[in-house]
Tab-separated table of C-alpha atoms and ligand atoms in Angstrom:
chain	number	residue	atom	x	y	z
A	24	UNK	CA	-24.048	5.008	31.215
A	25	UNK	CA	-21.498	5.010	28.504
A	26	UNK	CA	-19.955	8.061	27.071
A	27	UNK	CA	-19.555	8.194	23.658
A	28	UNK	CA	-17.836	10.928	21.117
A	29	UNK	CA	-19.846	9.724	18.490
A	30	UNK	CA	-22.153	7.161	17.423
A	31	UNK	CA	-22.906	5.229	14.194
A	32	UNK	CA	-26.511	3.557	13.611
A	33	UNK	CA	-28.151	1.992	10.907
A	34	UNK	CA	-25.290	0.760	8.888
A	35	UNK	CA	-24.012	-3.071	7.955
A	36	UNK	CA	-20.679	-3.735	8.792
A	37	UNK	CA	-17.805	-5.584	7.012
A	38	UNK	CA	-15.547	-5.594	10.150
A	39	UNK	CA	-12.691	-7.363	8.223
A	40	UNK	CA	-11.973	-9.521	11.653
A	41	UNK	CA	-12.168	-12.783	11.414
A	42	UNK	CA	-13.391	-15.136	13.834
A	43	UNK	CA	-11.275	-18.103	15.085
A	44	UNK	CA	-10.780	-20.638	13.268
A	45	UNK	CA	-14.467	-23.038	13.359
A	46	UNK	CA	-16.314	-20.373	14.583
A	47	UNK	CA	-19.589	-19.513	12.446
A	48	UNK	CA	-19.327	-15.889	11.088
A	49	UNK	CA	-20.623	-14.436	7.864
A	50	UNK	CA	-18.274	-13.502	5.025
A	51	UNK	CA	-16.538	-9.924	5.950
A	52	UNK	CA	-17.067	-10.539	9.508
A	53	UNK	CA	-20.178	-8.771	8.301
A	54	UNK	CA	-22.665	-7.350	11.064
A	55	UNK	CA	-25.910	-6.467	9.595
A	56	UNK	CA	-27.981	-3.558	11.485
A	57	UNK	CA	-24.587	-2.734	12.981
A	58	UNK	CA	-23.521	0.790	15.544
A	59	UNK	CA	-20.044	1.688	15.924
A	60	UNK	CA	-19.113	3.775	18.869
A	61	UNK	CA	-16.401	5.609	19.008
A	62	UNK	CA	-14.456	7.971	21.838
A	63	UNK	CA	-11.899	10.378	21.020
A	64	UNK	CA	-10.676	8.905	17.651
A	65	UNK	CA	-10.955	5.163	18.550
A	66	UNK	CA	-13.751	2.487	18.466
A	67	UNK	CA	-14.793	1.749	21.618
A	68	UNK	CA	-17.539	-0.501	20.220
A	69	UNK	CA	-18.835	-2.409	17.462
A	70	UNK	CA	-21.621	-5.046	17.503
A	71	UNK	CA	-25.224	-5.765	16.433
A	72	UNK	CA	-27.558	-2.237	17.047
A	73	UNK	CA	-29.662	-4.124	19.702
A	74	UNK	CA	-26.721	-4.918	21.899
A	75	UNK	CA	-25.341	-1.645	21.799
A	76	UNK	CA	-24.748	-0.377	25.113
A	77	UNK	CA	-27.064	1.930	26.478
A	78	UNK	CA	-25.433	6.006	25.888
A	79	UNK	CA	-26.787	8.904	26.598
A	80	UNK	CA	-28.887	9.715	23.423
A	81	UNK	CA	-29.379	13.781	24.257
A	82	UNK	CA	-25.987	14.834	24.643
A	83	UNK	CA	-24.190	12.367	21.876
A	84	UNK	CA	-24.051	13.326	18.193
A	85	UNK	CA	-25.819	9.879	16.136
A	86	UNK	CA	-25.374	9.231	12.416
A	87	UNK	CA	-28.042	7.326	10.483
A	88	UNK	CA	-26.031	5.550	7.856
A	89	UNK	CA	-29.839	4.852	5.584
A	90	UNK	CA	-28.598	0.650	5.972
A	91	UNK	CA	-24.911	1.737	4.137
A	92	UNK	CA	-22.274	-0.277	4.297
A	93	UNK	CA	-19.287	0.248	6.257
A	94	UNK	CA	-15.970	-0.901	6.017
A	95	UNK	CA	-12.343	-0.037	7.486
A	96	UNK	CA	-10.804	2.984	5.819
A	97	UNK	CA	-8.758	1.084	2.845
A	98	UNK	CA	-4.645	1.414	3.157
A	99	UNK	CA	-2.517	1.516	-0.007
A	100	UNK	CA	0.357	-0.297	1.752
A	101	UNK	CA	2.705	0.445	-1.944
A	102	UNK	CA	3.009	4.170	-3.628
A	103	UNK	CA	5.678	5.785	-4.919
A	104	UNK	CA	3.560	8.863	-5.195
A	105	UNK	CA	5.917	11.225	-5.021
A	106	UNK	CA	7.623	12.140	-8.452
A	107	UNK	CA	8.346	15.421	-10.884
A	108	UNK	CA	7.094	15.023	-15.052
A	109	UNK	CA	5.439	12.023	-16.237
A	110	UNK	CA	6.225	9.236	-18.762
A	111	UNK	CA	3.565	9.345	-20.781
A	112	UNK	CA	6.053	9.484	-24.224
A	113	UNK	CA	7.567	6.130	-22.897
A	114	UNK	CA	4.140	5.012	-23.003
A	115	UNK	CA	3.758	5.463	-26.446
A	116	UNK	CA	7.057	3.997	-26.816
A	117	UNK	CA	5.880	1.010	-25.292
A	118	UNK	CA	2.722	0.678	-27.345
A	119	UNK	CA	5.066	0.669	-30.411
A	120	UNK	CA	7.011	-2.441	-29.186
A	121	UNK	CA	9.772	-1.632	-27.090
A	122	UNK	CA	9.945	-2.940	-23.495
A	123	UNK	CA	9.776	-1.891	-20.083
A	124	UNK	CA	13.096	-3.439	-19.616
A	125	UNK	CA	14.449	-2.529	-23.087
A	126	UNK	CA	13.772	1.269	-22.019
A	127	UNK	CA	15.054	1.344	-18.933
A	128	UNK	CA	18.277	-0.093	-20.434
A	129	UNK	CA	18.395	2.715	-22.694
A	130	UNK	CA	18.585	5.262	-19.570
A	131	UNK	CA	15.011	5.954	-19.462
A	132	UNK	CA	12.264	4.342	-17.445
A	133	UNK	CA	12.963	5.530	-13.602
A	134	UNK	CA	16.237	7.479	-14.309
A	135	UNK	CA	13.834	9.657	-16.198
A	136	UNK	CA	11.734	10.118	-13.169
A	137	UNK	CA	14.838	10.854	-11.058
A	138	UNK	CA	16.090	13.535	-13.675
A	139	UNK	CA	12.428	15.427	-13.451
A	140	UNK	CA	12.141	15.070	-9.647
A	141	UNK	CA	15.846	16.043	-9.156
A	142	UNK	CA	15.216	19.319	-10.715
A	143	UNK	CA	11.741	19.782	-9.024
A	144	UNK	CA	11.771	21.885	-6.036
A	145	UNK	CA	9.684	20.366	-2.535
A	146	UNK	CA	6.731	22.870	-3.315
A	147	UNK	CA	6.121	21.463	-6.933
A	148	UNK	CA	6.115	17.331	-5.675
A	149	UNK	CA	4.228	18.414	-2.737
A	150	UNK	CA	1.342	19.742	-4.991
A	151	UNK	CA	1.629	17.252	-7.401
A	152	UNK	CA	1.169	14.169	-4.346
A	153	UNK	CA	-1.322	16.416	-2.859
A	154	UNK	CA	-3.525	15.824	-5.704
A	155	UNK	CA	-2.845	12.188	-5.937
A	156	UNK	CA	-3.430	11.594	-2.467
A	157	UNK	CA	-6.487	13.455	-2.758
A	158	UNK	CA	-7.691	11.088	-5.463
A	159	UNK	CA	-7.086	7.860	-3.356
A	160	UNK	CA	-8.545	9.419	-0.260
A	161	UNK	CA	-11.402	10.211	-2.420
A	162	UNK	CA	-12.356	6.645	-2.560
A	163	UNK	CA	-11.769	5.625	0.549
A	164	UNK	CA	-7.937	5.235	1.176
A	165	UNK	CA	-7.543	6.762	4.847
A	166	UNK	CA	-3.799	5.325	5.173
A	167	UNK	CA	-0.789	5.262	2.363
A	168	UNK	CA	2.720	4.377	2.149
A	169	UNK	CA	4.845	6.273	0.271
A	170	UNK	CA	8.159	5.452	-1.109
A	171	UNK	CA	11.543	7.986	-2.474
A	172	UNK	CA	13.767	6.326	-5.146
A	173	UNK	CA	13.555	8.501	-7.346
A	174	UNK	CA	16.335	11.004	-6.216
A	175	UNK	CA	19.011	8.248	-5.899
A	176	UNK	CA	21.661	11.129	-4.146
A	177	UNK	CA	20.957	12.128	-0.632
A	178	UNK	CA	19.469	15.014	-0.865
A	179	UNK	CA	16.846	14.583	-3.814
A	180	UNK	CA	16.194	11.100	-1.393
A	181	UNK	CA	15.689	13.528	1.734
A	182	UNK	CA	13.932	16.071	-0.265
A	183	UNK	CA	11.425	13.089	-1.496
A	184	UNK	CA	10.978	11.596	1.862
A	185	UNK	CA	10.522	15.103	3.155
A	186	UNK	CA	7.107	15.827	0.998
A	187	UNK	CA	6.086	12.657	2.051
A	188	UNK	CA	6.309	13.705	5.940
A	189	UNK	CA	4.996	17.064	5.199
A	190	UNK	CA	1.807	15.463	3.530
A	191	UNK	CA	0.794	13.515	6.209
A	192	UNK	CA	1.182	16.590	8.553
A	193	UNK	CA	-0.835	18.517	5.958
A	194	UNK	CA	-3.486	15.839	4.993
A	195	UNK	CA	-5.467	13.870	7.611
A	196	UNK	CA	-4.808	10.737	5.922
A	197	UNK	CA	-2.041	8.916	7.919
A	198	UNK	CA	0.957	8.666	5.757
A	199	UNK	CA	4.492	6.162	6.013
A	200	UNK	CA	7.210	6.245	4.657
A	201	UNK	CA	9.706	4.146	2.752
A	202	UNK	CA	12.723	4.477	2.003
A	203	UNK	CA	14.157	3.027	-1.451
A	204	UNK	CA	17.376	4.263	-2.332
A	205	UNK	CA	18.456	1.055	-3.809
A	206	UNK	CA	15.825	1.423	-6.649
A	207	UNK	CA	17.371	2.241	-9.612
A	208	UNK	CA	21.291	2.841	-10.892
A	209	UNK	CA	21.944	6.701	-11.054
A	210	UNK	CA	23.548	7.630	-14.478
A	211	UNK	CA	26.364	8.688	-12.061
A	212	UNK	CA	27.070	5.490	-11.204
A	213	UNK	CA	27.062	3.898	-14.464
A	214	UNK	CA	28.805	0.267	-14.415
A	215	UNK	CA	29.523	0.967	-10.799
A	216	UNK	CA	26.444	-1.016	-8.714
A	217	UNK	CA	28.257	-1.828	-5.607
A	218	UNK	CA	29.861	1.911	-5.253
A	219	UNK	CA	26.324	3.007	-5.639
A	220	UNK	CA	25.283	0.862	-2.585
A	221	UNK	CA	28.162	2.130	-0.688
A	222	UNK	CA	26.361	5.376	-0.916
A	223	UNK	CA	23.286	3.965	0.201
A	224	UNK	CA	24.238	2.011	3.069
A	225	UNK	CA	27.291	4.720	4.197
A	226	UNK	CA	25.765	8.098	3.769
A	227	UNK	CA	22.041	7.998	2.342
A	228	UNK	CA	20.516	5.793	4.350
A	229	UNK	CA	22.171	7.133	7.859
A	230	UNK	CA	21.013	10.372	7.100
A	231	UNK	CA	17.534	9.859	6.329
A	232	UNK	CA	17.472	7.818	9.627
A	233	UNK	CA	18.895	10.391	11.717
A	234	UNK	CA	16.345	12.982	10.343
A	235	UNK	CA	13.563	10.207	11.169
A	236	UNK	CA	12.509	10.571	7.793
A	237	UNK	CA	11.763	6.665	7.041
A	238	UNK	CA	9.350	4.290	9.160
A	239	UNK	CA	10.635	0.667	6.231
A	240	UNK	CA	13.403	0.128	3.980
A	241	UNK	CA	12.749	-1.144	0.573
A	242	UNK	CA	14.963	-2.044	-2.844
A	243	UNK	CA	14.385	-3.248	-6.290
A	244	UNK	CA	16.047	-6.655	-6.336
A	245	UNK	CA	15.565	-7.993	-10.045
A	246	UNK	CA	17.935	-7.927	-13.253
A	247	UNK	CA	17.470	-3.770	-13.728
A	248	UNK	CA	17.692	-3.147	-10.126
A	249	UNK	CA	20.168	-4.693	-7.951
A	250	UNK	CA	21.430	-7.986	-6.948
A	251	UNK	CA	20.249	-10.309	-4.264
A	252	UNK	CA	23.899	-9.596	-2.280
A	253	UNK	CA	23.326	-5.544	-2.832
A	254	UNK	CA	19.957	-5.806	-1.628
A	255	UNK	CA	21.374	-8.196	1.883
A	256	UNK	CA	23.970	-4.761	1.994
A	257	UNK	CA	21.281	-2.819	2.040
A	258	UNK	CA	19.262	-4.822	4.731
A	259	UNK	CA	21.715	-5.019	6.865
A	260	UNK	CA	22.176	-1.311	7.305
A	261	UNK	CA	18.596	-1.612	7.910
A	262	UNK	CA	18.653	-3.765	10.531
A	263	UNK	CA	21.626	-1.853	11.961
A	264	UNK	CA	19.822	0.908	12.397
A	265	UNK	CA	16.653	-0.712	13.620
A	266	UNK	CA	14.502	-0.225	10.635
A	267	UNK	CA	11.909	-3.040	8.717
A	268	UNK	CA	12.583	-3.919	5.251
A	269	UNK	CA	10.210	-4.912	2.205
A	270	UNK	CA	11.372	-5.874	-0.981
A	271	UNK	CA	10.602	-5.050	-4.933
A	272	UNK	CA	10.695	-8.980	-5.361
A	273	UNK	CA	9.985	-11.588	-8.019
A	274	UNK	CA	8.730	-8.927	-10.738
A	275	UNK	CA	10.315	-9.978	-13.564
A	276	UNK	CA	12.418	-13.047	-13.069
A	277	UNK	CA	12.869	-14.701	-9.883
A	278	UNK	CA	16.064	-14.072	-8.067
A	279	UNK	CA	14.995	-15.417	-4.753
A	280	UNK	CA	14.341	-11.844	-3.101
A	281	UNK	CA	11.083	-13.502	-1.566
A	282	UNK	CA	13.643	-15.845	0.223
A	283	UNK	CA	15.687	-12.697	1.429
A	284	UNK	CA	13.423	-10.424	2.856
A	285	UNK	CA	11.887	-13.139	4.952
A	286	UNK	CA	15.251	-13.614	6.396
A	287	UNK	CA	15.003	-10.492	7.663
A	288	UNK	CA	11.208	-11.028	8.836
A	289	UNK	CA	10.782	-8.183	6.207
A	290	UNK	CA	7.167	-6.492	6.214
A	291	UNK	CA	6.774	-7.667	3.045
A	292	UNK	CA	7.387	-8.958	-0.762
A	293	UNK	CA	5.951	-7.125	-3.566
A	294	UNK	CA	4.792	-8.170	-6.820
A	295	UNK	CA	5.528	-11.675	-6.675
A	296	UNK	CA	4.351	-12.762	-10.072
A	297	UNK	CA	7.396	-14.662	-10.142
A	298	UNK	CA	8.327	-16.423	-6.873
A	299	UNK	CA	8.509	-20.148	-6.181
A	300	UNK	CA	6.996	-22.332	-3.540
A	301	UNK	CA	10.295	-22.050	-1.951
A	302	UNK	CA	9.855	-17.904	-1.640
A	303	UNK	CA	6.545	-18.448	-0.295
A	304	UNK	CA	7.237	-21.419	2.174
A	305	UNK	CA	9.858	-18.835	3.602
A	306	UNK	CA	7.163	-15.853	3.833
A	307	UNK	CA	4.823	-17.734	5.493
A	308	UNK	CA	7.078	-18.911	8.085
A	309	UNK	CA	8.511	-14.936	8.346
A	310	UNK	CA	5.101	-13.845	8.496
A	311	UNK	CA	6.323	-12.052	5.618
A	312	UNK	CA	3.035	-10.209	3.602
A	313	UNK	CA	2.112	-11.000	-0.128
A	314	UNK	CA	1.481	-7.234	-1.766
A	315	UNK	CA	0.361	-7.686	-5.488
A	316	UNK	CA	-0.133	-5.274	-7.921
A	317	UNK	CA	-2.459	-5.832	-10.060
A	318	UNK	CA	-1.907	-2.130	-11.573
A	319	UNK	CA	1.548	-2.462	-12.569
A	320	UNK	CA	0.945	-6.365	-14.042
A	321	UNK	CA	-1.738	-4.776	-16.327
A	322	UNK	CA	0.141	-1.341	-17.357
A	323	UNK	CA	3.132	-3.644	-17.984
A	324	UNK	CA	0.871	-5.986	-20.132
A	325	UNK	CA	2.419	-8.828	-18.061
A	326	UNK	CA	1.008	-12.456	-18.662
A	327	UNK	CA	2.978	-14.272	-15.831
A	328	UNK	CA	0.108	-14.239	-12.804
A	329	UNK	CA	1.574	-14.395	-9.493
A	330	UNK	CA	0.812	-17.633	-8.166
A	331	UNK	CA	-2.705	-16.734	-6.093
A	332	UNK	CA	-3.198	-20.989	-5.661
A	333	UNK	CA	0.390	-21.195	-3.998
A	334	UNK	CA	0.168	-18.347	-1.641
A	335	UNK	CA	-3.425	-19.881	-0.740
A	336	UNK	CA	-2.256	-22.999	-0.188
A	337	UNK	CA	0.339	-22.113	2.259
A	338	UNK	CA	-1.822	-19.066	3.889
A	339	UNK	CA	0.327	-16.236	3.428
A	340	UNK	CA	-1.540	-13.531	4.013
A	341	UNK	CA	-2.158	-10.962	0.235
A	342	UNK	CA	-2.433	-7.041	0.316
A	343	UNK	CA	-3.292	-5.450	-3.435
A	344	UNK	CA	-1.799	-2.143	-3.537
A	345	UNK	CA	-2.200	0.723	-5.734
A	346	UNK	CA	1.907	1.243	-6.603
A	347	UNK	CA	1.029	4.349	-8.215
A	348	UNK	CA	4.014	5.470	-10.057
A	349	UNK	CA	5.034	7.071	-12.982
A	350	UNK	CA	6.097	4.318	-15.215
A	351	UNK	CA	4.732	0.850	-14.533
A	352	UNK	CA	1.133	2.116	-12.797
A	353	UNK	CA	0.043	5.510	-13.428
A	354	UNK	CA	-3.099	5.396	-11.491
A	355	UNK	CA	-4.693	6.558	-7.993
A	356	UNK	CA	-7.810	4.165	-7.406
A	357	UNK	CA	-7.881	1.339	-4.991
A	358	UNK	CA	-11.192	0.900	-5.886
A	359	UNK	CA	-9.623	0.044	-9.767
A	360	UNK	CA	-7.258	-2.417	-8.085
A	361	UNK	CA	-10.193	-4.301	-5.877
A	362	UNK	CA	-11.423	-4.559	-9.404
A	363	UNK	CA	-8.711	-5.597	-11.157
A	364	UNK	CA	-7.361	-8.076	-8.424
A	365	UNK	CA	-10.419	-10.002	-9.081
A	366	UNK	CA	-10.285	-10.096	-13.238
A	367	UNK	CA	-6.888	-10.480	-13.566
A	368	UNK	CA	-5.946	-12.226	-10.585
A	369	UNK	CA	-9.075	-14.594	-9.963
A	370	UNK	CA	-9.712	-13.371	-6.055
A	371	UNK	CA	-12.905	-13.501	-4.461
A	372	UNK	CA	-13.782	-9.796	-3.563
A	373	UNK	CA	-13.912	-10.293	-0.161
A	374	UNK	CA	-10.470	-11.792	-0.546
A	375	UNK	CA	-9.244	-8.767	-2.374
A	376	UNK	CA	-10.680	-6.425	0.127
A	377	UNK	CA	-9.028	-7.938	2.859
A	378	UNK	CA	-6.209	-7.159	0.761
A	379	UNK	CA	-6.611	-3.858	1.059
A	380	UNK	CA	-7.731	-3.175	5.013
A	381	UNK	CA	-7.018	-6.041	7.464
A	382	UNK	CA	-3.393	-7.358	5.699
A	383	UNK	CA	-2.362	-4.402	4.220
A	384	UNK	CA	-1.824	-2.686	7.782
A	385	UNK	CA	-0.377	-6.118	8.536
A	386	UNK	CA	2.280	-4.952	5.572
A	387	UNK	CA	2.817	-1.689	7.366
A	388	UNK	CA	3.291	-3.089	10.581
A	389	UNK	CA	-0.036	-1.332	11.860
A	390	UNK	CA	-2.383	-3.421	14.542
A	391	UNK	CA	-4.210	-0.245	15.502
A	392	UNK	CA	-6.386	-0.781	11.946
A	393	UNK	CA	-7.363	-2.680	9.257
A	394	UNK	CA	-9.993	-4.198	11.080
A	395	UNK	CA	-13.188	-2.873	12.628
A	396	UNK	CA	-12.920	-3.990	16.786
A	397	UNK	CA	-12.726	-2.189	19.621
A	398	UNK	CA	-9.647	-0.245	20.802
A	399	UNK	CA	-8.688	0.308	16.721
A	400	UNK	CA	-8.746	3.837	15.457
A	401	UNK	CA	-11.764	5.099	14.443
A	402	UNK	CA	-10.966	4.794	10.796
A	403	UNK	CA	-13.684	4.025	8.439
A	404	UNK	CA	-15.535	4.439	5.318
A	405	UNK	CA	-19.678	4.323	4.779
A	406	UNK	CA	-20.491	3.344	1.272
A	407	UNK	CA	-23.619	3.719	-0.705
A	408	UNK	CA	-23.396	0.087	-2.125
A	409	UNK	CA	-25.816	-3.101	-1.220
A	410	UNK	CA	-23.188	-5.203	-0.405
A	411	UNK	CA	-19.430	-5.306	0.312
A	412	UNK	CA	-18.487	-7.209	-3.338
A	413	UNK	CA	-20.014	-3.862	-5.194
A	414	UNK	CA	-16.515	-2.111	-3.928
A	415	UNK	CA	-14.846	-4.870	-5.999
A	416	UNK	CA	-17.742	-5.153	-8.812
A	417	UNK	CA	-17.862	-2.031	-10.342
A	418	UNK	CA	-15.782	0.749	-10.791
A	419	UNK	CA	-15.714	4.799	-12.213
A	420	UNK	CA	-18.780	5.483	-9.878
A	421	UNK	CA	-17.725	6.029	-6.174
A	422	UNK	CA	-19.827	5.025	-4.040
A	423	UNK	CA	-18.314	6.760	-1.243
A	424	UNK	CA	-20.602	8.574	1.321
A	425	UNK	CA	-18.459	9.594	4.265
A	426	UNK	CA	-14.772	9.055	5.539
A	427	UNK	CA	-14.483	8.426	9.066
A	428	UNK	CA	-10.684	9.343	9.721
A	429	UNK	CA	-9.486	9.370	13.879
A	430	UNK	CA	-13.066	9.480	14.648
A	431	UNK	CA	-13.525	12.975	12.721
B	525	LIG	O1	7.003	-0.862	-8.329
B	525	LIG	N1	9.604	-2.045	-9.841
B	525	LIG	C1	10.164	-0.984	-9.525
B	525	LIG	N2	9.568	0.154	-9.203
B	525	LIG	C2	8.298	0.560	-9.618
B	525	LIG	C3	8.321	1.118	-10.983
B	525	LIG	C4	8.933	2.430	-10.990
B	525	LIG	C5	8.970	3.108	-12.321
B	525	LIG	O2	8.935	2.509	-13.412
B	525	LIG	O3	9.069	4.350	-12.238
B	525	LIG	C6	7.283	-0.528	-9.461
B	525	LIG	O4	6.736	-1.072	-10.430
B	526	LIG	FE1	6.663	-0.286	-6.561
C-alpha cells in the first residue's frame, strides 16, 4: 500500500504539462475528477481519481476539493518589490503630459525610488514587501522573484537584496533574487556611465556574490539605462562569477538586448514590446524566455504591443509577470495581469496562464514546478472557479480557496 502525507480528491486539474507533441490531451493538460498525492512536500502522484493508487484511507488526511479547480501555485518570475516612498506625484505628472522618459531625465523616475529606499532602514522595506507579497500570495502566487536597483551603491544594493532573503525565510512563499545594479544612473555618477559600471562589475556585484545574496543578474539596457556594451560588462562579471543573467530588454526602443542576453543563454528578456525577429530567432535558439508585462505597458500607456505573432511563430516560450514597482507598475495581482495579458495582448487564457506557472519557473531556472507531475513540489492552488479561463476572465473577486505551498 502506498503511503501518502496527504491526499487531494474531488478536484479538476490544469496540470500545465503538456503532452508530446501529437499526443491527444485536453487544453491545460486538464484532468477532470483528478487526486493529487503528495509525500513530504512533493507530488508523488497525479492522475484521474479512479486510477489513484490504492492508500491507506484511515490513517491519511483527504481533502474534498467540492469539483474545484486546481492549478500550480502561480510564480511572478519579475518584481522589484522591494522599494521606500511611492511615486504617486509623478503619476499625476504623467497624467498632465510629461513622459516616463521625460521624468526620468529630469532626475526623477527611479532615482527617486533610490533616494527614498536609500534613506529607509531594512525594517521599514521589509514591512512594506511583506505586505505586497502578502497581496500576490493572496491570489495564488506561491513563488516570486525579486529584484534591488534601487540602491545603486553597495550597501543600499546589499541592504535591498538582504530584505529580499529575509522574506523568503520569513514568508513560506519561495522567494529569488536578482540582482540589478546596472538599473539606473546614480546622481553620483552623473555623465559618468562607464565609471558607474566599474562599480558594479568591481565592487557591487562581487560583494553581493560573496554574501550569496543573488540567485540572476539583471540590467536595464535601453536609452535611460545603459548601453548594450555596459550591459556585456556587466554579464561578463556575471558569468565570471557563475551567475545567470536576464535582461530589461526592448522596452522602449530596440537596442538589440534580446540578441545579448541570449548570448549569454540568459534566463530571460523582459518586456520585449520592441524586439525584432532577429532578437527572437536568437532567444529561441538560447532557450532564452519571453517575460511580458502587460502591467507596466498599460501604466506606461504604451501602444507598441510586443510582437505575440512573432514569438508564436518561432515558439519561444512567454511568462507575464507582475513587475510590480513603483513607477511603471504599481500593482500586486497576477490575477490582473492573466487578465490584462489577454485584452491587451490578445493571448488565449490558457496561453497566459502558462505564462505564469509552467514558463515562468522556466524563467527562474526552476524544473521542480510550474507544472503539476510527479516528483514536483507540492505547490498548488484550489480555486472556486468552473473552469481554468475564469482565472484569466474576471478579476477583483478571488476565487482562491486554498494554497498548497511544500505540501503544507
Ligand atoms: O521594469 N524598466 C526598468 N525598470 C522598471 C521600472 C522601474 C521604475 O520606474 O521604478 C520596469 O519597468
Ligand atoms: Fe522590471
Amino acid at each position: 500500500m502506498n503511503h501518502y502525507t496527504q491526499v487531494w480528491l474531488d478536484i479538476n486539474i490544469a496540470t500545465m504539462n503538456k503532452a508530446p507533441q501529437g499526443t491527444e490531451q485536453e487544453a491545460y493538460g486538464a484532468i477532470r475528477d483528478g487526486a493529487i498525492a503528495v509525500t513530504d512536500g512533493k507530488i508523488s502522484w497525479v492522475g484521474p481519481r479512479k486510477e489513484l493508487p490504492e492508500f491507506d484511507i484511515l490513517a491519511t488526511p483527504v481533502v474534498k476539493g467540492n469539483g474545484a479547480w486546481v492549478t500550480p501555485g502561480l510564480i511572478d518570475c519579475h518584481t522589484h518589490l522591494v522599494f521606500g516612498g511611492s511615486r504617486a506625484q509623478e503619476f499625476e505628472k504623467r497624467l498632465q503630459g510629461v513622459s516616463y522618459e521625460e521624468i526620468s531625465r529630469q532626475g526623477g523616475g527611479i532615482v527617486s525610488t533610490v533616494n527614498e529606499t536609500r534613506k529607509a532602514d531594512e525594517e521599514t522595506l521589509f514591512v512594506a514587501a511583506k505586505d505586497r507579497l502578502n497581496a500576490l500570495m493572496a491570489e495564488g502566487v506561491t513563488t516570486v522573484e525579486i529584484k534591488s536597483g534601487y540602491g545603486l551603491d553597495t550597501e543600499t544594493e546589499v541592504k535591498m537584496l538582504k530584505v529580499a532573503r529575509l522574506l523568503g525565510e520569513h514568508h513560506p512563499a519561495t522567494v529569488k533574487t536578482t540582482f540589478l545594479g546596472a538599473h539606473a544612473l546614480p546622481p553620483e555618477f552623473k555623465g559618468n556611465a562607464d565609471g558607474y559600471i566599474d562599480l558594479v562589475c568591481n565592487e557591487m556585484l562581487p560583494a553581493v556574490h560573496e554574501q550569496g545574496l543573488a540567485d540572476a543578474v539583471d540590467a536595464f539596457c535601453e536609452g535611460i539605462g545603459f548601453s548594450l556594451e555596459q550591459t556585456k560588462r556587466v554579464f561578463d562579471k556575471a558569468v565570471e562569477l557563475g551567475l545567470p543573467v536576464k535582461l530589461h530588454a526592448e522596452q522602449l526602443s530596440n537596442l538589440g538586448g534580446s540578441e545579448l542576453v541570449a548570448k549569454y543563454k540568459g534566463l530571460s528578456s523582459d518586456h520585449l514590446e520592441y524586439v525584432d525577429e532577429a532578437g527572437i530567432k536568437a532567444m529561441k535558439e538560447a532557450g532564452t524566455v519571453a517575460v511580458l508585462l502587460p502591467g507596466a505597458f498599460y501604466f506606461l500607456r504604451e501602444t507598441q504591443l510586443p510582437p505575440i505573432d512573432l514569438l508564436n511563430k518561432h515558439q519561444v516560450p512567454i511568462a507575464i509577470a507582475t513587475d510590480t514597482n513603483p513607477g511603471s507598475s504599481p500593482l500586486c495581482s497576477i490575477l490582473l495581469m492573466l487578465n490584462m495579458a489577454c485584452t491587451l495582448f490578445r493571448m488565449p487564457p490558457e496561453q497566459a496562464l502558462e505564462g505564469v506557472t509552467r514558463n515562468a519557473a522556466l524563467a527562474l531556472g526552476l524544473d521542480d514546478r510550474g507544472v503539476l507531475k510527479a516528483g514536483n513540489r507540492a505547490d498548488f492552488v484550489l480555486w472556486d472557479v468552473s473552469h481554468p479561463a475564469e482565472l484569466a476572465y474576471q478579476f477583483g473577486v478571488n476565487k482562491v480557496k486554498e494554497i498548497v505551498i511544500g505540501g503544507r
